[in-house]
XYZ file of C-alpha atoms in Angstrom:
672
model
C -0.211 0.236 -0.183
C 2.857 2.154 0.923
C 4.038 1.776 -2.877
C 0.998 2.486 -4.316
C 0.819 5.331 -2.423
C 4.110 6.770 -3.022
C 4.368 5.697 -6.760
C 0.896 6.075 -9.060
C 2.265 5.970 -12.629
C 1.893 4.038 -15.567
C 3.637 3.887 -18.785
C 2.895 2.911 -22.478
C 4.956 2.536 -25.634
C 4.425 0.652 -28.760
C 7.666 0.018 -30.820
C 8.928 -2.507 -33.079
C 13.046 -2.162 -33.221
C 15.452 0.493 -32.590
C 14.288 0.979 -28.546
C 15.778 2.329 -25.797
C 13.916 2.906 -22.767
C 15.204 4.912 -19.027
C 13.762 5.466 -16.084
C 14.119 9.188 -14.334
C 13.191 8.472 -10.650
C 12.954 11.701 -8.718
C 13.174 11.965 -4.742
C 12.683 13.872 -2.193
C 15.207 14.971 0.645
C 13.706 11.859 2.758
C 14.406 9.433 0.013
C 10.556 8.996 -0.891
C 9.590 8.603 -4.722
C 7.679 11.211 -5.817
C 7.374 10.876 -9.410
C 8.634 8.173 -11.968
C 9.171 9.099 -15.746
C 10.039 6.801 -18.549
C 11.651 8.033 -21.318
C 11.030 5.945 -24.931
C 12.864 6.825 -28.006
C 12.394 5.525 -31.524
C 12.931 6.797 -35.080
C 9.235 7.052 -35.541
C 6.191 7.347 -32.970
C 6.852 6.953 -29.081
C 4.290 7.372 -26.328
C 4.781 8.089 -22.874
C 2.228 8.644 -19.990
C 3.570 10.028 -16.712
C 1.592 10.788 -13.241
C 2.306 12.033 -10.081
C 0.854 11.183 -6.783
C 1.876 14.507 -4.727
C -1.113 16.717 -4.275
C 0.848 19.882 -5.909
C 3.082 18.450 -8.487
C 2.053 18.235 -12.115
C 2.603 15.242 -14.096
C 2.627 16.205 -18.051
C 0.923 13.232 -20.563
C 3.611 13.373 -23.051
C 3.464 12.392 -26.591
C 6.371 12.878 -29.003
C 6.040 11.200 -32.912
C 6.646 13.113 -36.135
C 8.527 15.917 -35.056
C 4.901 16.774 -32.860
C 5.041 17.419 -28.732
C 2.206 18.026 -26.469
C 2.111 17.958 -22.842
C -0.762 17.479 -20.677
C -0.420 18.404 -17.009
C -2.625 16.303 -14.522
C -3.402 16.613 -10.529
C -4.223 13.907 -8.644
C -5.215 13.911 -5.054
C -2.479 11.550 -2.235
C -3.847 8.134 -2.806
C -5.588 8.532 -6.316
C -7.110 6.296 -8.051
C -11.254 5.043 -9.094
C -11.901 8.722 -10.705
C -12.216 10.515 -7.501
C -9.347 13.236 -8.256
C -9.608 16.573 -7.113
C -8.387 17.870 -10.786
C -10.321 18.649 -14.036
C -9.122 15.595 -15.301
C -9.569 11.657 -13.621
C -7.280 8.516 -13.776
C -10.054 5.582 -14.096
C -9.566 2.017 -13.513
C -11.778 -0.444 -15.847
C -13.419 -1.755 -12.533
C -15.170 1.453 -12.068
C -17.622 1.032 -15.034
C -20.544 -1.243 -15.973
C -20.149 -1.648 -19.252
C -23.425 -1.987 -21.247
C -24.280 -4.297 -23.912
C -25.247 -2.010 -26.505
C -24.100 1.356 -28.334
C -25.631 4.212 -29.756
C -25.699 4.488 -33.390
C -24.433 8.120 -33.081
C -21.306 7.234 -31.055
C -19.710 5.598 -33.908
C -16.361 6.521 -34.033
C -13.062 6.174 -36.664
C -11.470 2.472 -37.430
C -8.977 2.950 -34.881
C -11.224 3.439 -31.952
C -13.914 0.721 -30.169
C -16.517 2.567 -28.376
C -18.397 1.709 -24.929
C -21.283 2.773 -23.144
C -20.723 2.560 -19.613
C -22.209 3.627 -15.903
C -19.801 4.833 -13.668
C -20.351 2.346 -10.477
C -17.691 3.486 -8.419
C -19.723 4.999 -5.418
C -16.833 7.545 -3.982
C -16.895 8.950 -7.489
C -18.575 12.272 -8.711
C -19.766 10.388 -11.695
C -21.316 7.759 -9.912
C -24.389 6.316 -11.827
C -23.914 8.465 -14.777
C -24.000 7.039 -18.250
C -20.478 7.699 -20.017
C -18.654 6.596 -22.940
C -15.360 5.303 -23.351
C -13.746 5.343 -26.005
C -10.954 2.633 -26.573
C -7.995 4.398 -28.736
C -6.011 1.508 -30.309
C -3.478 3.279 -32.782
C -0.775 5.900 -32.007
C -2.337 8.412 -34.018
C -5.746 7.879 -31.849
C -3.959 7.875 -28.726
C -2.623 11.430 -29.578
C -6.070 12.391 -30.469
C -7.312 11.365 -27.104
C -4.384 13.252 -25.051
C -4.843 16.513 -27.324
C -8.521 15.905 -25.682
C -7.220 16.331 -22.423
C -4.701 19.101 -23.264
C -7.589 21.224 -24.653
C -9.727 20.398 -21.583
C -6.833 21.909 -19.221
C -7.188 25.087 -21.460
C -10.946 25.446 -21.589
C -11.807 24.048 -18.483
C -11.185 28.022 -16.975
C -14.662 28.832 -18.037
C -16.626 25.632 -17.103
C -20.126 26.907 -17.983
C -18.966 27.874 -21.338
C -17.112 23.962 -21.908
C -20.071 22.437 -20.141
C -22.066 24.010 -22.444
C -21.066 23.873 -25.902
C -18.621 21.082 -25.876
C -18.808 17.152 -25.230
C -17.110 17.281 -21.957
C -14.323 14.815 -21.458
C -13.830 13.501 -17.613
C -10.648 11.854 -17.744
C -8.680 8.296 -18.827
C -7.827 4.794 -18.506
C -4.465 3.737 -19.194
C -3.289 0.428 -18.508
C -0.070 -2.107 -19.670
C -0.257 -4.764 -21.500
C 2.218 -7.090 -22.927
C 4.589 -4.973 -24.931
C 1.695 -2.412 -25.461
C 0.060 0.497 -23.883
C -3.893 0.370 -24.083
C -5.628 4.142 -23.797
C -9.507 4.576 -23.149
C -10.725 8.505 -23.357
C -13.905 8.711 -20.959
C -16.347 11.467 -21.946
C -19.798 12.243 -21.727
C -22.849 11.086 -23.262
C -25.300 13.560 -24.585
C -27.672 11.143 -26.493
C -27.910 8.463 -28.976
C -28.193 10.767 -32.160
C -25.162 12.751 -33.859
C -26.875 15.895 -35.717
C -26.356 13.941 -38.967
C -28.610 10.894 -37.637
C -30.940 13.552 -36.076
C -31.387 14.733 -39.929
C -31.808 11.417 -41.523
C -34.928 10.596 -39.263
C -38.164 10.417 -41.534
C -39.749 12.465 -38.503
C -36.740 14.349 -37.626
C -38.343 17.956 -37.274
C -41.086 17.161 -34.853
C -38.960 14.663 -32.841
C -35.950 17.715 -33.044
C -38.540 20.018 -31.465
C -39.504 17.960 -28.762
C -35.785 17.365 -27.841
C -35.100 21.100 -27.920
C -38.651 21.537 -25.657
C -39.202 24.179 -27.858
C -41.385 26.551 -26.378
C -42.106 30.556 -26.872
C -39.383 31.121 -24.061
C -36.687 29.222 -25.655
C -37.694 30.550 -29.098
C -36.936 33.756 -27.616
C -33.493 32.966 -28.054
C -33.366 33.461 -31.607
C -35.686 36.687 -32.017
C -38.735 34.741 -32.602
C -41.765 34.807 -30.062
C -44.242 31.967 -31.901
C -44.108 28.175 -32.101
C -45.598 25.726 -34.858
C -46.543 26.939 -38.202
C -45.699 25.784 -41.689
C -42.845 23.527 -42.063
C -41.023 26.491 -43.565
C -41.229 28.562 -40.301
C -40.593 25.400 -38.172
C -37.201 24.723 -39.651
C -36.025 27.768 -40.165
C -36.570 28.399 -36.485
C -34.717 24.890 -35.780
C -31.968 26.039 -38.201
C -31.480 29.494 -36.710
C -31.525 27.849 -32.747
C -28.746 25.152 -34.033
C -26.588 27.419 -36.018
C -26.657 29.953 -33.549
C -25.240 27.204 -30.591
C -22.873 25.696 -32.740
C -21.261 29.601 -33.898
C -21.290 30.303 -30.224
C -19.502 26.725 -29.299
C -17.001 27.852 -32.241
C -16.726 31.215 -31.289
C -15.469 29.856 -27.767
C -13.001 27.716 -29.475
C -11.592 30.374 -31.290
C -11.522 32.941 -28.488
C -9.147 30.883 -26.400
C -6.852 30.367 -29.466
C -8.066 26.837 -30.648
C -9.400 25.662 -34.384
C -11.547 22.613 -34.008
C -10.401 21.432 -37.894
C -13.271 18.768 -37.827
C -16.639 19.938 -37.698
C -18.873 17.899 -39.257
C -22.561 16.904 -38.989
C -21.123 13.024 -37.572
C -19.249 14.891 -34.389
C -21.807 17.479 -33.501
C -24.601 16.226 -30.764
C -27.449 17.344 -29.192
C -27.952 17.188 -25.461
C -31.325 16.538 -24.529
C -30.668 17.810 -20.726
C -29.619 21.330 -21.388
C -30.668 21.446 -25.178
C -27.147 22.410 -26.084
C -25.083 21.687 -29.276
C -21.877 19.908 -28.291
C -18.812 20.516 -30.848
C -17.002 17.211 -29.981
C -14.289 15.746 -27.870
C -11.554 17.869 -29.434
C -8.934 15.698 -30.279
C -8.022 17.204 -33.379
C -8.268 21.022 -32.401
C -5.031 23.044 -32.894
C -3.342 26.183 -31.942
C -3.485 29.171 -33.710
C -0.259 29.765 -32.397
C 2.942 27.389 -32.137
C 4.947 29.518 -29.480
C 2.561 31.679 -28.198
C 0.605 34.538 -29.408
C 2.524 37.499 -30.811
C 2.114 40.059 -33.459
C 4.067 38.331 -36.213
C 2.666 38.245 -39.851
C 2.895 34.630 -40.361
C 0.990 33.733 -36.899
C -1.820 36.338 -38.131
C -2.079 34.283 -41.356
C -2.005 30.903 -39.440
C -4.991 32.506 -37.353
C -6.929 33.432 -40.138
C -6.564 30.264 -42.310
C -7.565 27.944 -39.167
C -10.524 30.523 -38.422
C -11.773 30.403 -42.263
C -11.314 26.686 -42.250
C -13.241 26.104 -39.513
C -15.922 28.861 -41.133
C -16.141 26.762 -43.875
C -17.226 23.565 -42.419
C -19.519 25.485 -40.405
C -20.992 26.369 -43.863
C -20.879 22.734 -45.359
C -23.104 21.835 -41.870
C -25.718 24.809 -42.809
C -26.087 23.829 -46.339
C -26.876 20.127 -45.074
C -29.144 21.378 -42.545
C -30.866 23.415 -44.613
C -30.989 21.779 -48.333
C -31.766 18.119 -47.098
C -30.633 17.111 -50.647
C -27.133 17.324 -49.686
C -27.472 14.869 -47.444
C -26.990 12.551 -50.293
C -23.240 11.981 -51.081
C -23.563 12.116 -54.890
C -25.409 15.956 -54.479
C -22.797 16.893 -51.778
C -20.001 15.711 -54.260
C -21.503 17.992 -56.794
C -22.006 21.094 -54.324
C -18.531 20.510 -53.330
C -16.695 20.148 -56.256
C -18.375 23.665 -57.625
C -16.760 25.156 -54.945
C -13.251 23.631 -55.222
C -13.351 24.828 -59.103
C -12.881 28.535 -57.775
C -16.552 29.324 -58.369
C -18.246 32.032 -56.409
C -20.503 30.908 -53.840
C -22.684 33.906 -54.379
C -23.496 31.958 -57.453
C -24.863 28.985 -55.823
C -28.338 29.449 -55.961
C -28.357 29.702 -59.629
C -26.194 26.460 -59.286
C -28.367 24.349 -57.217
C -31.256 25.446 -59.208
C -30.044 23.016 -61.602
C -29.060 19.656 -59.825
C -32.020 20.107 -57.261
C -35.234 18.400 -58.473
C -38.424 20.983 -58.190
C -40.273 17.626 -57.398
C -37.439 16.548 -54.494
C -39.240 14.673 -51.495
C -38.412 17.896 -48.938
C -40.199 19.520 -51.863
C -37.750 22.302 -51.948
C -38.507 23.792 -47.993
C -34.888 24.333 -47.997
C -34.611 26.711 -51.374
C -38.051 28.839 -49.508
C -35.866 29.157 -46.353
C -32.582 30.478 -47.916
C -34.945 33.004 -50.430
C -36.883 34.304 -47.220
C -35.952 37.739 -45.694
C -34.477 38.947 -49.291
C -32.384 36.123 -49.792
C -30.730 36.613 -46.840
C -29.920 32.655 -46.137
C -27.921 32.524 -49.436
C -25.884 35.994 -48.421
C -24.960 34.093 -45.109
C -24.031 30.336 -46.859
C -21.503 32.508 -49.760
C -20.069 34.372 -46.669
C -19.134 30.894 -44.563
C -17.767 29.612 -48.290
C -16.461 32.527 -49.515
C -13.520 31.461 -52.217
C -10.989 33.771 -50.081
C -10.607 32.931 -46.568
C -10.032 36.308 -45.678
C -13.329 37.203 -47.292
C -15.160 34.601 -44.736
C -17.388 35.732 -42.180
C -16.525 35.304 -38.400
C -18.664 33.962 -35.934
C -19.344 36.811 -34.056
C -20.502 38.854 -37.850
C -22.230 35.549 -38.313
C -24.732 35.647 -35.067
C -25.375 39.106 -36.024
C -26.393 37.951 -39.433
C -30.401 38.731 -40.736
C -30.538 35.264 -41.454
C -29.769 33.853 -37.717
C -32.019 36.959 -36.074
C -35.715 36.359 -36.026
C -38.070 39.179 -36.555
C -38.330 40.542 -33.288
C -34.779 41.249 -33.278
C -34.085 44.667 -35.078
C -30.876 43.938 -37.036
C -29.155 47.246 -39.026
C -28.011 45.569 -42.164
C -25.016 46.500 -44.139
C -25.040 48.452 -47.355
C -23.741 44.908 -49.144
C -26.659 43.019 -47.305
C -29.244 45.814 -48.677
C -27.856 45.350 -52.546
C -28.008 41.693 -51.790
C -31.606 41.977 -50.551
C -32.366 44.265 -53.653
C -30.954 41.836 -56.377
C -32.495 38.882 -55.021
C -35.890 40.030 -54.621
C -35.506 41.092 -58.450
C -34.667 37.618 -59.322
C -37.373 36.382 -57.746
C -39.975 38.816 -59.095
C -38.839 37.473 -62.562
C -39.089 33.863 -62.033
C -42.635 34.250 -60.795
C -43.347 35.213 -64.942
C -46.337 37.290 -64.239
C -45.082 40.884 -65.525
C -48.167 43.035 -65.022
C -47.826 46.583 -64.398
C -47.270 46.112 -61.078
C -44.572 44.032 -61.055
C -43.071 45.665 -64.479
C -43.033 49.004 -62.063
C -41.616 47.117 -58.944
C -38.902 45.564 -61.237
C -37.658 49.116 -62.516
C -38.011 50.413 -59.024
C -35.399 47.843 -57.476
C -32.970 48.193 -60.642
C -33.101 51.746 -59.992
C -32.000 51.094 -56.389
C -29.499 48.769 -57.443
C -27.976 51.276 -59.801
C -27.397 54.127 -56.964
C -25.866 51.862 -54.961
C -23.414 49.950 -57.342
C -20.176 49.506 -55.167
C -18.222 48.941 -58.723
C -18.248 52.228 -60.562
C -14.717 52.241 -61.991
C -13.618 50.552 -65.380
C -11.036 48.394 -63.643
C -13.680 46.761 -61.255
C -15.996 46.278 -64.567
C -13.225 44.196 -65.970
C -12.408 42.420 -63.546
C -15.850 41.166 -62.650
C -17.132 41.498 -66.475
C -16.111 38.282 -67.777
C -17.988 35.070 -67.486
C -21.141 33.858 -68.930
C -24.755 35.891 -68.388
C -28.410 34.633 -68.150
C -30.517 37.349 -69.336
C -33.663 37.359 -66.697
C -35.702 40.350 -67.519
C -35.855 43.539 -70.075
C -37.744 46.898 -68.725
C -38.244 47.234 -72.469
C -40.977 45.893 -74.338
C -42.589 42.475 -73.898
C -43.887 40.448 -76.819
C -43.231 36.555 -75.906
C -46.271 34.230 -77.370
C -49.163 36.015 -78.289
C -52.458 35.675 -80.385
C -50.333 36.686 -83.585
C -50.189 34.490 -86.020
C -46.275 34.492 -86.515
C -45.198 32.482 -89.798
C -42.398 30.631 -87.893
C -43.269 28.990 -84.548
C -40.286 29.638 -82.451
C -40.090 28.799 -78.868
C -37.125 30.780 -77.169
C -34.919 29.138 -74.858
C -32.440 30.677 -72.622
C -30.639 33.673 -73.631
C -27.117 34.366 -72.933
C -24.392 37.000 -72.559
C -20.948 35.946 -72.926
C -18.001 38.604 -72.093
C -14.428 37.421 -72.667
C -11.563 40.233 -72.256
C -9.079 40.050 -75.116
C -6.197 40.958 -73.257
C -5.076 42.269 -69.838
C -3.079 44.960 -71.874
C -6.197 47.013 -72.701
C -9.480 47.622 -72.338
C -11.490 45.816 -75.102
C -13.993 43.065 -74.051
C -15.999 40.833 -77.066
C -19.710 40.188 -76.089
C -21.600 37.177 -77.359
C -25.122 36.803 -77.497
C -26.067 32.794 -77.443
C -30.046 32.510 -78.156
C -31.190 28.887 -77.675
C -34.721 28.742 -79.902
C -36.890 25.673 -81.058
C -38.773 26.017 -84.223
C -42.172 23.819 -83.617
C -43.964 21.910 -86.614
C -47.055 22.853 -87.474
C -49.485 25.818 -88.003
C -51.084 25.714 -84.434
C -49.367 25.557 -81.520
C -48.791 22.167 -80.388
C -48.911 20.663 -76.441
C -45.404 18.666 -77.708
C -42.741 21.589 -77.666
C -40.350 19.793 -79.575
C -39.150 20.437 -83.451
C -35.573 21.448 -84.514
C -33.843 23.155 -82.396
C -31.353 25.994 -83.187
C -28.932 28.808 -81.619
C -28.440 32.616 -82.885
C -24.964 33.808 -82.355
C -24.425 37.722 -82.363
C -20.845 38.768 -81.621
C -19.214 42.375 -81.317
C -16.323 43.944 -79.662
C -16.414 46.260 -77.203
C -14.273 49.203 -75.708
C -15.123 49.999 -71.975
C -14.272 53.677 -70.558
C -16.143 55.498 -67.519
C -18.555 57.576 -68.354
C -21.935 59.237 -66.522
C -25.594 58.753 -67.012
C -27.327 61.738 -66.829
C -31.232 61.963 -65.490
C -32.803 65.209 -67.626
C -35.699 66.554 -65.497
C -38.539 67.599 -68.206
C -40.693 70.512 -67.038
C -44.087 69.647 -66.062
C -46.760 70.095 -68.526
C -50.509 69.497 -69.141
C -50.028 66.759 -71.856
C -50.960 63.475 -71.020
C -48.906 61.782 -73.260
C -46.017 59.936 -71.188
C -43.500 57.340 -72.253
C -43.229 55.866 -68.543
C -39.343 56.670 -67.898
C -39.838 60.202 -66.343
C -42.976 58.768 -63.947
C -40.840 55.747 -62.638
C -37.978 58.576 -61.875
C -39.811 60.453 -60.184
C -41.542 57.594 -58.284
C -38.402 56.478 -57.509
C -37.638 60.118 -56.295
C -40.503 60.658 -53.976
C -39.610 56.925 -52.521
C -36.021 57.789 -51.825
C -37.219 60.515 -49.908
C -39.054 58.678 -47.120
C -37.516 58.003 -44.102
C -37.127 54.112 -44.742
C -34.298 54.682 -47.719
C -33.003 58.173 -46.174
C -30.790 56.500 -44.099
C -29.196 54.158 -46.574
C -29.155 55.702 -49.563
C -26.048 58.121 -50.388
C -27.936 60.832 -51.617
C -29.995 63.408 -50.139
C -32.191 64.030 -53.276
C -31.963 62.332 -56.618
C -29.510 62.638 -58.124
C -28.441 64.366 -61.835
C -25.985 61.992 -62.644
C -24.635 58.366 -62.181
C -20.995 56.851 -62.871
C -21.289 54.285 -65.338
C -19.169 51.716 -67.568
C -19.672 53.418 -71.200
C -19.529 50.735 -73.732
C -18.476 51.596 -77.075
C -19.011 49.139 -79.961
C -17.508 47.966 -82.937
C -19.291 45.708 -86.264
C -21.722 43.060 -85.411
C -21.233 39.592 -86.711
C -24.502 37.333 -86.821
C -24.627 33.656 -87.202
C -27.577 30.773 -86.994
C -27.360 27.182 -87.026
C -30.222 24.726 -86.994
C -29.757 21.325 -85.345
C -31.623 19.764 -88.919
C -33.367 20.610 -91.876
C -36.481 22.482 -91.782
C -39.890 20.088 -93.214
C -41.946 23.371 -93.570
C -42.159 25.599 -96.815
C -43.477 28.045 -95.297
C -40.458 28.282 -93.067
C -37.345 30.111 -93.748
C -34.203 31.040 -91.784
C -35.169 34.960 -92.804
C -38.592 34.105 -91.185
C -36.769 32.327 -87.931
C -34.642 35.093 -87.542
C -37.480 37.929 -88.010
C -39.354 36.245 -85.201
C -36.561 36.156 -83.028
C -36.293 39.736 -82.883
C -39.396 39.948 -82.050
C -39.580 37.939 -79.133
C -35.875 39.213 -77.968
C -34.880 42.170 -76.438
C -33.338 44.226 -79.391
C -30.348 44.616 -77.602
C -29.746 41.141 -77.333
C -29.429 40.948 -81.089
C -28.482 44.161 -81.825
C -25.250 44.715 -79.309
C -24.390 47.745 -80.701
C -27.652 49.017 -79.208
C -25.824 48.651 -75.443
C -24.119 51.920 -74.679
C -23.482 51.509 -70.916
C -23.122 49.276 -67.382
C -24.944 50.635 -64.686
C -24.492 47.790 -62.166
C -22.438 44.785 -61.959
C -21.203 42.290 -58.840
C -20.298 38.987 -58.673
C -23.760 37.321 -59.407
C -25.887 40.427 -61.188
C -25.169 42.497 -64.229
C -27.533 45.113 -65.185
C -26.976 46.636 -68.626
C -28.490 49.832 -70.585
C -29.798 49.989 -73.820
C -29.968 53.347 -76.372
C -33.658 53.679 -75.653
C -32.812 53.414 -71.793
C -34.118 50.010 -71.274
C -32.465 47.771 -68.590
C -30.993 44.716 -68.849
C -30.996 42.358 -65.799
C -28.618 39.483 -65.894
C -27.387 36.656 -63.798
C -24.243 34.969 -63.854
C -24.719 31.418 -65.206
C -22.392 28.329 -63.920
C -23.651 25.835 -66.768
């Protein structure tokens, strides 16, 4: 017993050859032993555990391998054991537990881990009769993860309330020597049988998760809401806000302590039914921002920024799966991830996902409706979390203030970028309704005018950077012909209309425009139900020179004449709305401006070519009649590119060009 009280340490090593071991024994002045350290050396990996029975001495748990070193300090009471130590990290024995005969599916670990559920049966332990998880770590890398989790615990436990609320609590470890090889088992908290991924895979996940979180009016006030129930879209949005806010608070807790999680996935996140908080895992792979302590060096700041950006990107992937259930399918998620890996701008995700997500999906596109709400705020947050450049990704604190995660009861002052995003998103949603009556037309013109006034990229060099790409035509404020009751000579159904812009050379301001109009020539004199026919494509090419310019707003004197062409009325209506209190603080103009900076377009000659996929079977349909019908249905600026005179708005996803007659053409960046 005296020997047990004096020496309480155990070491384990796992080596094949080239092994040398020696013990360093430290004694007090009276000769009693206060610590034993086993030093193992090997070319590749060595692992050592060192403990001390002194109540004041610290005993680090060390891991050396692959040039890396971690030290974990542990304190135990005199005569420790049985998990009853007074420190935060407890050392257990296998006899302290009653191992259960089943394991929850949500606790599944890696290939080098063996997971058990157990109940602490030691009556002297503060965890008596509490269910815990025993995670036996088999490989050397797995043991390193376990020791790193204990080291992180010592760093975070200073704020116990935050640690217990948002992290999977690590209680301690079981370490026992075996024949030539050490065994290391991590003991951590049990927070329900499901990970967040398993929750979302349940057919009745929404009502079950609402019941688990015990949602009531008091709990939803945490996200700025004061209602419960309602349509499925509102319920899922409320759950998403609660989970995302909890997740961001937990990740921000790590970042504020100089740690990056590095393994944020739905599989590693659990929801505790006790305190109803998100648990962000056992932090076995948490990385320090600073290698040699915090300092102001540029290298350390870059390392910190990259680590935070990596975590935020993982949070973005988790949010995408929570909202868009179709991305739980590995094939769809692979397409989603490959889109981002190719360097595409995440602000164009909506245009891309509309093509790969079926409108008849089992979830009923609830996710798309959630992201479209509040002027497309969800798409904005998702694009900021997944931004291509790490420096552009949003932080946890800014994400918590984002309008998408703030309920209707919270007043959030949106930034100018979010206002621009909201105007563009609303304009796109109106064009998708395909109901172009006068109220919708006036509203679209109003939004486009506001976007032009708030354009953040007015310099030609900004246009030369943002213009290149493929743009799909959404709407034109000019005349709308389309399919009417008239009897055209050729039944031509117009498909998508694209404008492809390429920069000829980085040394000058010349850019090439290519208008690509897809169409189908249908057979027969009448409009058939079957819209198949001969497909074709009309291409118009022209070279432009881009310079700086200004768009003038001419103020006409009021007359008694009733004749009006609509444009002055729109400007008067816009000026009246801008003077209202709602927009006065947002628009950087006290009164309607007389001119605005634009990108002036000077066109050269145009070239028109048309191709058909098959021969025409109708005698009365000729290529000239097809071209004439296309000119009737398509805005004239897309057929005669020389009519485009200036660009008034551009960003990473939307483009507005103005024609010589004053009509505006609204485009969205295409990913096809």
